[in-house]
Amino acid sequence: MSEIRVIPLGAGQDVGRSCIIVQIGGKNIMLDCGMHMGYNDERRFPDLSFIVAEGPLTSFIDCVIISHFHLDHCGALPYLTEMVGYSGPIYMTHPTKAIAPILLEDMRRIAVEKKGDGNFFTSQMIKDCMKKVTAVTLHQSLMVDNQLEIKAYYAGHVLGAAMFKITVGSQSVVYTGDYNMTPDRHLGAAWIDKCRPDLLITESTYATTIRDSKRCRERDFLKKVTECIDRGGKVLIPVFALGRAQELCILLDTHWERMNLKTPVYFAVGLTEKANNYYKMFITWTNQNVKKTFVQRNMFDFKHIKPFDKSYIDNPGAMVVLAPPGMLHAGLSLQIFKKWAPNESNMVIMPGFCVVGTVGHKILNGAKQIEFESRQTVEVKMSVEYMSFSAHADAKGIMQLIQYCEPKNVLLVHGEAEKMEFLKEKIKQEFDLDCYMPANGETCTITTPYRIPIDVSLSLLKAENSKYNAQPPNPKNARVIHGVLVVKDSSLCLMDVDEACKEAGINRHIIRFTSTVRLEDPSPPSKTAEKLYKLFKEKLVGWNVGLTDGSISIESVLVKVEGSEDEQKNVYVSWTNQDEELGSSILEILQSMGHVS
Amino acid sequence: MRLYCLSSHPNKPCYVLRFKEIVMMLDCGLSAQTALNFLPLPLVPSSRLANLPAWMPQDTVDIQLEGELKECMGRVFVDSAPEFCPPLTNMIDFSEIDVILISNYSSMLALPFITENTGFRGVVYATEPTLQIGRLFLEELVEYIEQTPKRNQAKFWKDILHLLPSPLCDSFKPKTWRLLYKLSEVQSSLSRIKVVGYDEKLDVYGALKVTAVSSGYCLGSSNWVISSDYEKVAYVSGSSTLTTHPRPMDQTVLRNSNVLILTGLTQTPTANPDTMLGELCMAVAMTLRANGNVLIPCYPSGVVYDLFECLSSHLDNSSLSTIPMFFISPVADMSLGYSNILAEWLSNTKQNKVYLPEEPFPHGYLVKTGRLKHYKRIYSDGFSTDFRQPCVVFCGHPSLRFGDAVHFIEQWGNNPLHTVIFTEPDFPYLEALAPYQPLTMKSVHCPIDTSLNFTQANKLIRELKPSTLVVPQSYTIPPPNHAHRSELVIDQESRYVISIQRGEVVSLAVKRQMAKVSLCPTLADRINCSEVRSGICLATITAGLYVKDNQHKILELPDETPVVPKKRRLSKSEGESSSNSMRYEWGILDMDLFIRKLKQEGISDAKVEQNNSGYIIHLQEEDTLIQVEEKSTHIYCEAADTQLRLKLRNILMQCLSSF
């Protein structure tokens, strides 16, 4: 048995700073290299000292794979490559490669300029880091070295999100990153073929949730928004600049258009146009609907959504503002939140998951008062709504994915422990699969059956095939192959005995036995042979009995009749040593007869 | 392995490969050259075309033939809806095809002829750009033909081919020519395409693996590698090593194949694409300066993108930046749109722009600034108001038999200020212009074909080192119009080259020796290996064979399954080896050892005689003969004396090595 080892450095029974080390076939692969939004100290990065206490990691890691551009999946990448030291290959999809540096830069600015974090990577580091990235396309089989192969699958979730299959020899692992099994307004659903990996590492953010239909959620969302603006309130929707923001913009834009609403909608991202441009450029990564219509009408040209300016915060009257970041942990959304929170006619809608420690997480858990580092406190009187718009697979989706790819083991990451526990039981029950959920730093070992690839000479296979096909079809009949395995250097090859001798450069020594039996039969020898032939056919069920030129053959056993027309016939039975059992029993049959009836 | 050739045109190839019981079609190109025999289809009725004199063979009055043929300046044309020569249908039953591999959008125009109403049940593989742009080509072609319907279809001229003048009389089997497919057939045919990415390993019924690799010729163009466990066939069709907009050609995986099928080399081997592009820019600028218009007949995608880019910057530098460029095609908007979202299929330079994010092609910008205007048709809204002269018009079809180009040639043909520039190499330009003669507008021939030329192809072959090379027959002799240019061929020295042409089948001697299977580890543990020479071990195995999806596995035989099918009785003497542990003897019998062992077992009356081939041992008392040769030992003994026989057998087996 061989093994696959998985060690989560982040995202083990936790959400945030995804970073999973997989050991497979002697290769070490790092899956994602994210940061934790809930922390400002060293805990925000995965504990890379776990791999090696000090110094660069290049010789310990064969490759790094980034599943998508969210910072909890790629946020620590410049830290890894430029600060800790890693110069090996890094893989991600084209859209991820395009968008990740923008988000990294955004986060860096907030961390360094607003929070005054000194020990953080620089803009130049982000650029240098991205230069080391190799972009991959979907379904491309990329050989990292001559044993390690990776292949990306569409994952939905955000633009360019991918699941990765990692194969070394006969072992394989699929890592889902974050994925979404239901298409939304701009992205398609995740898809994978029946690749039967030894292990599926899946996210489990919504391990216990089964969400109602998207349409209902959208209707609820619009209802809440309109209720609030009808009473003159302000709606704050914290989002990340890329991803859910675009989906909500499409939703709001079409609704405003249809209902002919006049309330201003603002999208507060400096790079709105730029962000939307990425979506236009990578439209092949969006869903069928957007793809089909983009030439006539690009979904990302919004009619009702205007850029936001900070001075609008204090504007009177109703408005809807989408502002980053999505978990209210810093930046503009938090700034707006502080201003609007004390007013009960206002509303904040959290459209996605919030990591423990963020303001978003606190208010979702009903906190009525938030304390900030500057000892400033804010009363939360505004209504707080949670709409699960983040595009993660729910429990149903996770089960669906397991069904799609038929793994032999499942490992849960990127979720909360209790919820994982529940899903784990469900997976065991429904699929009868072993399911694991290691915590950070905990090693999980999965044994995999081990297959030995060998060569077979084609003539041997073909001979077996024609023999098998000559038999009446019966699925219960086991197909049997007989040959000689030649072990030479490190190659294993099964061949026919004569081929094997030739390959080994030796001569076979054939031992043959011939015995004579005397039988009484008045008919000519050819008739006697025919009679014997019939007899053998009857007695030796399942054997291939042949009659040519008056001699009967059964495997290597030959039976020949000689003598004149008189009664006495000499019957010669001859067989090779390998057919001793058969030959001797045929001899016995003949001996016990004495005469042919 | 067999290869069938169904098309006569090396740039519109159609092959069928039979390999490991899989029937695989490689490309399904459609040459539109037959259309050149037909009169143009003008959008606006043309009195000139209508008044061309009818043509009849001398001394023939055939009423049926009336109106079918017309003459223009000594050339005879068929007055009918144009017909096309699809790939041969009599060589292979299309319903047998398992897979069709498409290399690029210019070699798939016969797809509806193959997949529709033929019982075809296979799957078609192509890259996403090939599908999207191929769709544009097919839709454009159908729309061109359908927007100018012809009332009746000429067919009687096909009966009197021998009476017709050249080149009509040389037509290949015109009775097999067919009218173009319908839009519905295009849709249904395209819906069979399964989109693949570069370097994606596709499994074909477990028997073969198929991979598309970038060929550098156009957006999404690919070469194909078809491989089994130990054999590899590379199909190289339409490749380019020039740096233009597509992803560069990937050569590594094509190396060391058993068979390399090479087709789609340049159609204008004597013209250098860069020089031609330069000449084109000059010709355009000169015409515009003289207040003339330029017509560039083109396909809706491909080199035209490079033309937009180069021409606009050339015009800028020639202070002609106010001259509008018009791009007219039913699919112009789609073509411009799609080309800018296919970043992953573009050259590195273009790809890097997306990261900024900027559109990879400048034509998006040219459209935004009004330099390049695109319309579906000449009668589309806005075209007549936007139209300004002088101008540059890009439109189809390059054959000048249908599409909006027909209209512009008719309009501008008798004005010497205007120029028509031929860039697409698919049609001989003089042939294309034949039905418009006499023509006073200038015509310039600047064919831009980025496909490999013969020098590049020969270099490529040397690098790829295939065991067998298959090329179209026409590549083994210099082109007819450059008969003395002996360098314009594929080198045949020092290599096994097979040439093939339409209607031929060639056998490709690829000797398959081995297949890969997997051996179950529990069985492997029980294998008893005998070392027969240093470093070589042999082990006799009898095992179960499990076959699923053409993949073989070798497993332990279940205990209850008898290796040998049931026999009623076959007594097992004790110590008898079952076939599970069957062994084979090898080597030479050591006579001294054998005799010694016989004596030990109480057989001492052995009389040994030496003869030519070995020894004969006579056991007188037992009346048994043992014939010993180098590679065999034969024991002749009494049937009744089983004990003796088994004793002899045991002794013999002790004296011989076995595995």
Tab-separated table of C-alpha atoms in Angstrom, chain A residues 339-577:
chain	number	residue	atom	x	y	z
A	339	LYS	CA	-21.264	56.413	10.107
A	340	TRP	CA	-24.489	54.627	9.293
A	341	ALA	CA	-24.678	52.020	12.042
A	342	PRO	CA	-26.286	54.216	14.712
A	343	ASN	CA	-29.306	55.029	12.533
A	344	GLU	CA	-32.062	52.440	12.748
A	345	SER	CA	-33.551	53.206	9.372
A	346	ASN	CA	-30.341	52.104	7.697
A	347	MET	CA	-29.454	48.579	6.775
A	348	VAL	CA	-26.364	46.538	6.168
A	349	ILE	CA	-26.634	43.421	4.058
A	350	MET	CA	-23.827	40.935	4.398
A	351	PRO	CA	-23.880	39.003	1.167
A	352	GLY	CA	-21.284	36.462	2.139
A	353	PHE	CA	-19.432	34.535	4.736
A	354	CYS	CA	-17.517	36.428	7.443
A	355	VAL	CA	-14.410	35.088	9.105
A	356	VAL	CA	-14.235	34.945	12.896
A	357	GLY	CA	-12.777	38.144	14.290
A	358	THR	CA	-14.110	40.492	11.664
A	359	VAL	CA	-16.711	43.160	12.376
A	360	GLY	CA	-18.937	41.401	9.883
A	361	HIS	CA	-18.823	38.234	11.937
A	362	LYS	CA	-19.548	40.143	15.127
A	363	ILE	CA	-22.634	41.952	13.916
A	364	LEU	CA	-23.974	38.822	12.280
A	365	ASN	CA	-23.787	37.214	15.681
A	366	GLY	CA	-25.949	39.984	17.059
A	367	ALA	CA	-23.338	42.311	18.553
A	368	LYS	CA	-25.042	45.606	19.335
A	369	GLN	CA	-21.910	47.455	20.150
A	370	ILE	CA	-18.583	47.232	18.384
A	371	GLU	CA	-15.348	48.286	19.958
A	372	PHE	CA	-12.482	49.409	17.795
A	373	GLU	CA	-8.793	49.506	18.401
A	374	SER	CA	-8.880	53.259	18.909
A	375	ARG	CA	-11.216	52.542	21.811
A	376	GLN	CA	-13.951	54.041	19.759
A	377	THR	CA	-17.288	52.244	20.122
A	378	VAL	CA	-20.130	52.183	17.678
A	379	GLU	CA	-23.760	51.405	18.488
A	380	VAL	CA	-25.292	49.090	15.922
A	381	LYS	CA	-28.874	50.189	15.524
A	382	MET	CA	-29.183	49.664	11.815
A	383	SER	CA	-30.766	46.410	10.755
A	384	VAL	CA	-28.304	43.690	9.918
A	385	GLU	CA	-29.261	41.208	7.261
A	386	TYR	CA	-27.452	38.182	6.061
A	387	MET	CA	-27.957	36.940	2.538
A	388	SER	CA	-25.903	34.028	1.512
A	389	PHE	CA	-24.786	35.178	-1.875
A	390	SER	CA	-21.284	33.891	-1.598
A	391	ALA	CA	-20.904	31.238	-4.172
A	392	HIS	CA	-19.942	28.212	-2.164
A	393	ALA	CA	-21.403	24.821	-2.675
A	394	ASP	CA	-23.979	23.933	-0.035
A	395	ALA	CA	-24.264	20.470	1.473
A	396	LYS	CA	-26.211	19.306	-1.535
A	397	GLY	CA	-23.565	20.691	-3.865
A	398	ILE	CA	-20.750	18.995	-1.992
A	399	MET	CA	-22.547	15.674	-2.175
A	400	GLN	CA	-23.129	16.286	-5.862
A	401	LEU	CA	-19.449	16.870	-6.493
A	402	ILE	CA	-18.588	13.656	-4.682
A	403	GLN	CA	-21.014	11.921	-6.970
A	404	TYR	CA	-19.437	13.528	-10.027
A	405	CYS	CA	-15.855	12.531	-9.422
A	406	GLU	CA	-16.296	9.360	-7.312
A	407	PRO	CA	-13.343	9.740	-4.942
A	408	LYS	CA	-12.132	6.889	-2.745
A	409	ASN	CA	-11.653	9.184	0.275
A	410	VAL	CA	-12.893	12.643	1.191
A	411	LEU	CA	-11.131	15.266	3.263
A	412	LEU	CA	-12.901	18.388	4.482
A	413	VAL	CA	-11.226	21.756	4.832
A	414	HIS	CA	-12.330	25.410	4.810
A	415	GLY	CA	-15.229	25.071	7.223
A	416	GLU	CA	-16.108	25.046	10.884
A	417	ALA	CA	-15.410	21.940	12.916
A	418	GLU	CA	-18.960	21.181	14.136
A	419	LYS	CA	-20.399	21.642	10.706
A	420	MET	CA	-17.709	19.441	9.201
A	421	GLU	CA	-18.498	16.746	11.729
A	422	PHE	CA	-22.076	16.683	10.531
A	423	LEU	CA	-21.144	16.532	6.865
A	424	LYS	CA	-18.537	13.887	7.538
A	425	GLU	CA	-21.159	11.586	9.008
A	426	LYS	CA	-23.421	12.244	6.089
A	427	ILE	CA	-20.733	11.384	3.568
A	428	LYS	CA	-19.903	8.194	5.427
A	429	GLN	CA	-23.557	7.252	5.475
A	430	GLU	CA	-24.444	8.104	1.945
A	431	PHE	CA	-21.343	7.091	0.024
A	432	ASP	CA	-19.671	4.713	2.474
A	433	LEU	CA	-16.443	6.650	2.050
A	434	ASP	CA	-13.766	7.391	4.593
A	435	CYS	CA	-13.925	11.055	5.449
A	436	TYR	CA	-11.277	13.090	7.242
A	437	MET	CA	-11.161	16.575	8.746
A	438	PRO	CA	-7.682	17.279	10.104
A	439	ALA	CA	-7.083	20.429	12.120
A	440	ASN	CA	-4.266	22.828	11.266
A	441	GLY	CA	-0.912	21.173	11.668
A	442	GLU	CA	-2.446	17.736	12.006
A	443	THR	CA	-1.236	15.105	9.543
A	444	CYS	CA	-3.783	12.943	7.853
A	445	THR	CA	-2.596	9.802	6.121
A	446	ILE	CA	-4.604	8.040	3.469
A	447	THR	CA	-3.553	4.690	2.149
A	448	THR	CA	-4.106	4.031	-1.510
A	449	PRO	CA	-4.036	0.788	-3.362
A	450	TYR	CA	-0.991	0.474	-5.334
A	451	ARG	CA	-0.990	-0.552	-8.905
A	452	ILE	CA	1.941	-2.013	-10.749
A	453	PRO	CA	2.068	-1.039	-14.384
A	454	ILE	CA	3.510	-3.793	-16.522
A	455	ASP	CA	3.759	-4.433	-20.239
A	456	VAL	CA	2.092	-7.303	-21.984
A	457	SER	CA	3.121	-8.572	-25.343
A	458	LEU	CA	0.374	-7.820	-27.782
A	459	SER	CA	0.455	-11.283	-29.321
A	460	LEU	CA	-0.281	-12.797	-25.925
A	461	LEU	CA	-3.217	-10.426	-25.374
A	462	LYS	CA	-4.556	-11.043	-28.843
A	463	ALA	CA	-4.308	-14.809	-28.461
A	464	GLU	CA	-6.261	-14.623	-25.213
A	465	ASN	CA	-8.784	-12.335	-26.802
A	466	SER	CA	-9.495	-14.587	-29.749
A	467	LYS	CA	-9.730	-17.574	-27.440
A	468	TYR	CA	-12.155	-15.733	-25.178
A	469	ASN	CA	-14.245	-14.513	-28.067
A	470	ALA	CA	-14.469	-18.003	-29.488
A	471	GLN	CA	-16.244	-19.177	-26.353
A	472	PRO	CA	-19.951	-18.664	-25.947
A	473	PRO	CA	-20.408	-15.351	-24.140
A	474	ASN	CA	-20.712	-15.825	-20.415
A	475	PRO	CA	-19.901	-12.946	-18.125
A	476	LYS	CA	-19.220	-15.375	-15.304
A	477	ASN	CA	-16.353	-16.962	-17.158
A	478	ALA	CA	-13.172	-15.526	-15.822
A	479	ARG	CA	-10.744	-14.465	-18.467
A	480	VAL	CA	-7.442	-16.175	-17.896
A	481	ILE	CA	-4.085	-15.062	-19.089
A	482	HIS	CA	-1.072	-17.309	-18.948
A	483	GLY	CA	2.428	-16.183	-19.683
A	484	VAL	CA	5.869	-15.558	-18.333
A	485	LEU	CA	6.774	-12.367	-16.576
A	486	VAL	CA	10.189	-11.143	-17.618
A	487	VAL	CA	11.869	-8.907	-15.055
A	488	LYS	CA	14.772	-7.129	-16.633
A	489	ASP	CA	16.367	-4.021	-15.200
A	490	SER	CA	13.314	-2.187	-13.933
A	491	SER	CA	10.949	-3.289	-16.678
A	492	LEU	CA	8.231	-5.833	-16.175
A	493	CYS	CA	6.840	-7.548	-19.201
A	494	LEU	CA	4.470	-10.443	-19.523
A	495	MET	CA	4.909	-12.567	-22.627
A	496	ASP	CA	4.410	-15.883	-24.171
A	497	VAL	CA	6.889	-18.522	-22.952
A	498	ASP	CA	8.808	-18.655	-26.239
A	499	GLU	CA	9.068	-14.875	-26.447
A	500	ALA	CA	10.249	-14.843	-22.844
A	501	CYS	CA	12.993	-17.385	-23.526
A	502	LYS	CA	14.103	-15.369	-26.511
A	503	GLU	CA	14.070	-12.179	-24.451
A	504	ALA	CA	16.090	-13.826	-21.697
A	505	GLY	CA	18.431	-15.458	-24.185
A	506	ILE	CA	17.879	-18.999	-22.940
A	507	ASN	CA	16.613	-22.156	-24.580
A	508	ARG	CA	13.583	-23.887	-23.333
A	509	HIS	CA	13.939	-27.557	-22.670
A	510	ILE	CA	10.785	-29.389	-23.650
A	511	ILE	CA	10.006	-32.624	-21.875
A	512	ARG	CA	7.595	-34.832	-23.727
A	513	PHE	CA	6.074	-38.165	-22.795
A	514	THR	CA	4.739	-40.675	-25.262
A	515	SER	CA	2.917	-43.826	-24.337
A	516	THR	CA	1.107	-46.400	-26.399
A	517	VAL	CA	-2.236	-47.987	-25.603
A	518	ARG	CA	-3.591	-50.941	-27.504
A	519	LEU	CA	-7.272	-50.830	-28.393
A	520	GLU	CA	-9.632	-53.257	-30.032
A	521	ASP	CA	-11.545	-51.677	-32.891
A	522	PRO	CA	-12.328	-53.280	-36.216
A	523	SER	CA	-12.806	-50.049	-38.178
A	524	PRO	CA	-10.025	-48.267	-40.107
A	525	PRO	CA	-7.667	-46.038	-38.022
A	526	SER	CA	-9.306	-42.810	-39.224
A	527	LYS	CA	-12.672	-44.039	-37.996
A	528	THR	CA	-11.186	-45.045	-34.680
A	529	ALA	CA	-9.725	-41.583	-34.363
A	530	GLU	CA	-13.103	-40.023	-35.053
A	531	LYS	CA	-14.724	-42.173	-32.429
A	532	LEU	CA	-12.081	-41.192	-29.900
A	533	TYR	CA	-12.504	-37.580	-30.889
A	534	LYS	CA	-16.213	-37.742	-30.106
A	535	LEU	CA	-15.504	-39.488	-26.845
A	536	PHE	CA	-13.027	-36.841	-25.732
A	537	LYS	CA	-15.361	-34.062	-26.708
A	538	GLU	CA	-17.954	-35.626	-24.507
A	539	LYS	CA	-15.699	-36.374	-21.578
A	540	LEU	CA	-13.530	-33.281	-21.567
A	541	VAL	CA	-16.119	-30.587	-21.232
A	542	GLY	CA	-14.676	-27.149	-21.662
A	543	TRP	CA	-11.498	-28.283	-23.319
A	544	ASN	CA	-10.627	-27.384	-26.819
A	545	VAL	CA	-10.485	-30.734	-28.596
A	546	GLY	CA	-9.326	-30.671	-32.218
A	547	LEU	CA	-9.072	-33.264	-34.959
A	548	THR	CA	-6.665	-32.742	-37.837
A	549	ASP	CA	-5.235	-35.291	-40.243
A	550	GLY	CA	-6.331	-38.176	-38.104
A	551	SER	CA	-4.668	-36.975	-34.941
A	552	ILE	CA	-6.521	-35.528	-32.003
A	553	SER	CA	-5.134	-32.591	-30.113
A	554	ILE	CA	-6.114	-31.266	-26.701
A	555	GLU	CA	-3.841	-28.393	-25.689
A	556	SER	CA	-0.378	-29.915	-26.152
A	557	VAL	CA	-1.636	-33.482	-25.857
A	558	LEU	CA	-1.618	-35.409	-29.132
A	559	VAL	CA	-3.465	-38.668	-29.679
A	560	LYS	CA	-2.688	-40.689	-32.798
A	561	VAL	CA	-4.156	-43.979	-33.977
A	562	GLU	CA	-2.065	-46.450	-35.945
A	563	GLY	CA	-2.601	-49.956	-37.235
A	564	SER	CA	-4.182	-51.707	-40.159
A	565	GLU	CA	-7.784	-52.752	-40.640
A	566	ASP	CA	-7.491	-55.565	-38.171
A	567	GLU	CA	-8.765	-55.344	-34.626
A	568	GLN	CA	-5.628	-54.246	-32.863
A	569	LYS	CA	-4.930	-50.493	-32.900
A	570	ASN	CA	-1.953	-48.714	-31.405
A	571	VAL	CA	-2.979	-45.418	-29.894
A	572	TYR	CA	-0.099	-43.072	-29.152
A	573	VAL	CA	-0.618	-40.414	-26.519
A	574	SER	CA	1.987	-37.729	-26.304
A	575	TRP	CA	2.110	-34.653	-24.071
A	576	THR	CA	4.506	-32.111	-22.711
A	577	ASN	CA	5.478	-31.919	-19.099
